[in-house]
Amino acid sequence: MIVSYFVNDILTACKEDFAAKNYTIITSKCKGPNYPAKVCCSAFKDFACPFAEVLNDEKTDCASTMFSYINLYGRYPPGIFANMCKEGKEGLDCTNVTATSSSHASIPFVSTHALLITVFILFRLF
């Protein structure tokens, strides 16, 4: 028996231009071969939390697009952030994370506790 999975809804293109973002906030801190979880997860949150609202929108491809660029520029092992960056059932806590890079200026900071969807999507992609 072959079981297949079909996506019922087609994802819409992300309106945030993740191709033009500056990923050095992650790539300058999260380095292998050991990839220290505390450093990598902090850098990931610094980058991703300002985009939490668009990343948590299940109707867009924003999360998968962002992770594609993170992996492209950082050459990280598949699923690295999904596997080591966990803060509970609600996902990553972005409450005390502020936008520190000019690359985040186009999206206002949205305080949220829900980067869970993003991490879940990443985990399912890899």
PDB file of C-alpha atoms in Angstrom:
ATOM      1  CA  MET A   1       0.000   0.000   0.000  1.00  0.00           C
ATOM      2  CA  ILE A   2       1.346   3.411  -0.955  1.00  0.00           C
ATOM      3  CA  VAL A   3       0.390   6.297   1.250  1.00  0.00           C
ATOM      4  CA  SER A   4       0.766   9.748  -0.212  1.00  0.00           C
ATOM      5  CA  TYR A   5       0.439  13.204   1.239  1.00  0.00           C
ATOM      6  CA  PHE A   6      -1.204  16.003  -0.708  1.00  0.00           C
ATOM      7  CA  VAL A   7      -1.241  19.649   0.233  1.00  0.00           C
ATOM      8  CA  ASN A   8      -4.834  20.805  -0.036  1.00  0.00           C
ATOM      9  CA  ASP A   9      -4.002  24.469  -0.249  1.00  0.00           C
ATOM     10  CA  ILE A  10      -1.457  25.975  -2.578  1.00  0.00           C
ATOM     11  CA  LEU A  11       0.893  28.302  -0.742  1.00  0.00           C
ATOM     12  CA  THR A  12       1.050  31.875  -1.897  1.00  0.00           C
ATOM     13  CA  ALA A  13       4.363  33.566  -2.564  1.00  0.00           C
ATOM     14  CA  CYS A  14       5.874  35.387   0.368  1.00  0.00           C
ATOM     15  CA  LYS A  15       5.635  39.158   0.132  1.00  0.00           C
ATOM     16  CA  GLU A  16       8.738  39.547   2.286  1.00  0.00           C
ATOM     17  CA  ASP A  17      11.886  39.529   0.156  1.00  0.00           C
ATOM     18  CA  PHE A  18      14.019  36.992   2.005  1.00  0.00           C
ATOM     19  CA  ALA A  19      16.472  36.911  -0.900  1.00  0.00           C
ATOM     20  CA  ALA A  20      17.545  40.452  -0.040  1.00  0.00           C
ATOM     21  CA  LYS A  21      18.014  39.931   3.699  1.00  0.00           C
ATOM     22  CA  ASN A  22      21.323  40.030   5.508  1.00  0.00           C
ATOM     23  CA  TYR A  23      21.933  36.582   6.999  1.00  0.00           C
ATOM     24  CA  THR A  24      25.235  37.436   8.690  1.00  0.00           C
ATOM     25  CA  ILE A  25      23.391  37.787  12.000  1.00  0.00           C
ATOM     26  CA  ILE A  26      23.140  33.985  11.854  1.00  0.00           C
ATOM     27  CA  THR A  27      26.146  32.953   9.774  1.00  0.00           C
ATOM     28  CA  SER A  28      28.633  35.042  11.765  1.00  0.00           C
ATOM     29  CA  LYS A  29      27.613  33.433  15.056  1.00  0.00           C
ATOM     30  CA  CYS A  30      26.330  29.940  14.296  1.00  0.00           C
ATOM     31  CA  LYS A  31      29.364  28.054  13.057  1.00  0.00           C
ATOM     32  CA  GLY A  32      30.226  24.382  12.754  1.00  0.00           C
ATOM     33  CA  PRO A  33      31.358  21.811  13.254  1.00  0.00           C
ATOM     34  CA  ASN A  34      29.754  21.858  16.714  1.00  0.00           C
ATOM     35  CA  TYR A  35      27.010  24.474  16.157  1.00  0.00           C
ATOM     36  CA  PRO A  36      26.533  25.534  19.800  1.00  0.00           C
ATOM     37  CA  ALA A  37      22.791  25.479  20.465  1.00  0.00           C
ATOM     38  CA  LYS A  38      22.639  28.548  22.696  1.00  0.00           C
ATOM     39  CA  VAL A  39      24.542  30.724  20.217  1.00  0.00           C
ATOM     40  CA  CYS A  40      22.823  29.350  17.111  1.00  0.00           C
ATOM     41  CA  CYS A  41      19.311  29.572  18.527  1.00  0.00           C
ATOM     42  CA  SER A  42      19.883  33.093  19.801  1.00  0.00           C
ATOM     43  CA  ALA A  43      21.154  34.170  16.374  1.00  0.00           C
ATOM     44  CA  PHE A  44      18.243  32.421  14.672  1.00  0.00           C
ATOM     45  CA  LYS A  45      15.741  34.215  16.901  1.00  0.00           C
ATOM     46  CA  ASP A  46      17.466  37.564  16.330  1.00  0.00           C
ATOM     47  CA  PHE A  47      16.961  37.074  12.615  1.00  0.00           C
ATOM     48  CA  ALA A  48      13.571  35.345  12.493  1.00  0.00           C
ATOM     49  CA  CYS A  49      11.547  36.926  15.299  1.00  0.00           C
ATOM     50  CA  PRO A  50      11.038  40.268  13.549  1.00  0.00           C
ATOM     51  CA  PHE A  51       9.366  38.272  10.766  1.00  0.00           C
ATOM     52  CA  ALA A  52       7.289  36.049  13.076  1.00  0.00           C
ATOM     53  CA  GLU A  53       3.961  37.267  11.733  1.00  0.00           C
ATOM     54  CA  VAL A  54       4.717  36.381   8.107  1.00  0.00           C
ATOM     55  CA  LEU A  55       6.613  33.217   9.036  1.00  0.00           C
ATOM     56  CA  ASN A  56       3.650  31.896  10.998  1.00  0.00           C
ATOM     57  CA  ASP A  57       1.232  32.451   8.127  1.00  0.00           C
ATOM     58  CA  GLU A  58       0.539  28.910   6.952  1.00  0.00           C
ATOM     59  CA  LYS A  59      -0.907  30.179   3.673  1.00  0.00           C
ATOM     60  CA  THR A  60       2.432  31.505   2.409  1.00  0.00           C
ATOM     61  CA  ASP A  61       5.790  29.985   1.567  1.00  0.00           C
ATOM     62  CA  CYS A  62       7.616  32.513   3.773  1.00  0.00           C
ATOM     63  CA  ALA A  63       8.995  29.982   6.260  1.00  0.00           C
ATOM     64  CA  SER A  64      10.303  27.568   3.652  1.00  0.00           C
ATOM     65  CA  THR A  65      11.758  30.451   1.638  1.00  0.00           C
ATOM     66  CA  MET A  66      13.560  31.890   4.666  1.00  0.00           C
ATOM     67  CA  PHE A  67      14.990  28.506   5.647  1.00  0.00           C
ATOM     68  CA  SER A  68      16.142  27.900   2.087  1.00  0.00           C
ATOM     69  CA  TYR A  69      18.196  31.087   2.207  1.00  0.00           C
ATOM     70  CA  ILE A  70      19.502  30.391   5.714  1.00  0.00           C
ATOM     71  CA  ASN A  71      20.707  26.982   4.545  1.00  0.00           C
ATOM     72  CA  LEU A  72      22.078  28.403   1.299  1.00  0.00           C
ATOM     73  CA  TYR A  73      24.180  31.085   2.974  1.00  0.00           C
ATOM     74  CA  GLY A  74      25.072  29.129   6.108  1.00  0.00           C
ATOM     75  CA  ARG A  75      25.379  25.642   4.626  1.00  0.00           C
ATOM     76  CA  TYR A  76      23.808  24.222   7.751  1.00  0.00           C
ATOM     77  CA  PRO A  77      22.900  20.570   8.272  1.00  0.00           C
ATOM     78  CA  PRO A  78      19.242  19.869   7.402  1.00  0.00           C
ATOM     79  CA  GLY A  79      16.874  20.555  10.281  1.00  0.00           C
ATOM     80  CA  ILE A  80      19.531  22.022  12.569  1.00  0.00           C
ATOM     81  CA  PHE A  81      17.378  24.844  13.920  1.00  0.00           C
ATOM     82  CA  ALA A  82      14.242  22.704  14.220  1.00  0.00           C
ATOM     83  CA  ASN A  83      16.129  20.057  16.172  1.00  0.00           C
ATOM     84  CA  MET A  84      17.995  22.251  18.630  1.00  0.00           C
ATOM     85  CA  CYS A  85      15.909  25.414  19.017  1.00  0.00           C
ATOM     86  CA  LYS A  86      12.947  24.421  21.157  1.00  0.00           C
ATOM     87  CA  GLU A  87      11.328  26.442  23.925  1.00  0.00           C
ATOM     88  CA  GLY A  88       8.087  24.651  24.600  1.00  0.00           C
ATOM     89  CA  LYS A  89       4.878  23.651  22.912  1.00  0.00           C
ATOM     90  CA  GLU A  90       4.139  27.174  21.672  1.00  0.00           C
ATOM     91  CA  GLY A  91       7.421  27.430  19.776  1.00  0.00           C
ATOM     92  CA  LEU A  92      10.136  30.004  20.154  1.00  0.00           C
ATOM     93  CA  ASP A  93       9.522  32.949  22.464  1.00  0.00           C
ATOM     94  CA  CYS A  94      10.100  36.211  20.623  1.00  0.00           C
ATOM     95  CA  THR A  95       8.902  38.442  23.456  1.00  0.00           C
ATOM     96  CA  ASN A  96      12.296  39.918  24.326  1.00  0.00           C
ATOM     97  CA  VAL A  97      13.850  39.835  20.870  1.00  0.00           C
ATOM     98  CA  THR A  98      14.234  43.126  19.058  1.00  0.00           C
ATOM     99  CA  ALA A  99      15.181  43.879  15.487  1.00  0.00           C
ATOM    100  CA  THR A 100      18.867  44.776  15.496  1.00  0.00           C
ATOM    101  CA  SER A 101      19.646  44.788  11.814  1.00  0.00           C
ATOM    102  CA  SER A 102      18.699  47.241   9.096  1.00  0.00           C
ATOM    103  CA  SER A 103      17.610  44.236   7.045  1.00  0.00           C
ATOM    104  CA  HIS A 104      14.604  43.985   9.344  1.00  0.00           C
ATOM    105  CA  ALA A 105      13.471  47.588   8.922  1.00  0.00           C
ATOM    106  CA  SER A 106      10.749  46.765   6.412  1.00  0.00           C
ATOM    107  CA  ILE A 107       8.732  44.670   8.869  1.00  0.00           C
ATOM    108  CA  PRO A 108       7.670  46.049  12.259  1.00  0.00           C
ATOM    109  CA  PHE A 109       8.587  43.875  15.227  1.00  0.00           C
ATOM    110  CA  VAL A 110       5.700  41.694  16.321  1.00  0.00           C
ATOM    111  CA  SER A 111       5.949  40.139  19.752  1.00  0.00           C
ATOM    112  CA  THR A 112       4.800  36.544  19.558  1.00  0.00           C
ATOM    113  CA  HIS A 113       5.199  33.162  21.133  1.00  0.00           C
ATOM    114  CA  ALA A 114       4.502  31.302  17.907  1.00  0.00           C
ATOM    115  CA  LEU A 115       7.477  30.461  15.791  1.00  0.00           C
ATOM    116  CA  LEU A 116       6.397  26.869  16.332  1.00  0.00           C
ATOM    117  CA  ILE A 117       4.866  26.694  12.888  1.00  0.00           C
ATOM    118  CA  THR A 118       8.104  27.850  11.318  1.00  0.00           C
ATOM    119  CA  VAL A 119      10.187  25.278  13.141  1.00  0.00           C
ATOM    120  CA  PHE A 120       7.570  22.616  12.400  1.00  0.00           C
ATOM    121  CA  ILE A 121       7.625  23.459   8.690  1.00  0.00           C
ATOM    122  CA  LEU A 122      11.417  23.306   8.640  1.00  0.00           C
ATOM    123  CA  PHE A 123      11.372  19.951  10.383  1.00  0.00           C
ATOM    124  CA  ARG A 124       8.909  18.586   7.810  1.00  0.00           C
ATOM    125  CA  LEU A 125      10.959  19.925   4.887  1.00  0.00           C
ATOM    126  CA  PHE A 126      14.097  18.076   5.899  1.00  0.00           C
TER     127      PHE A 126
END
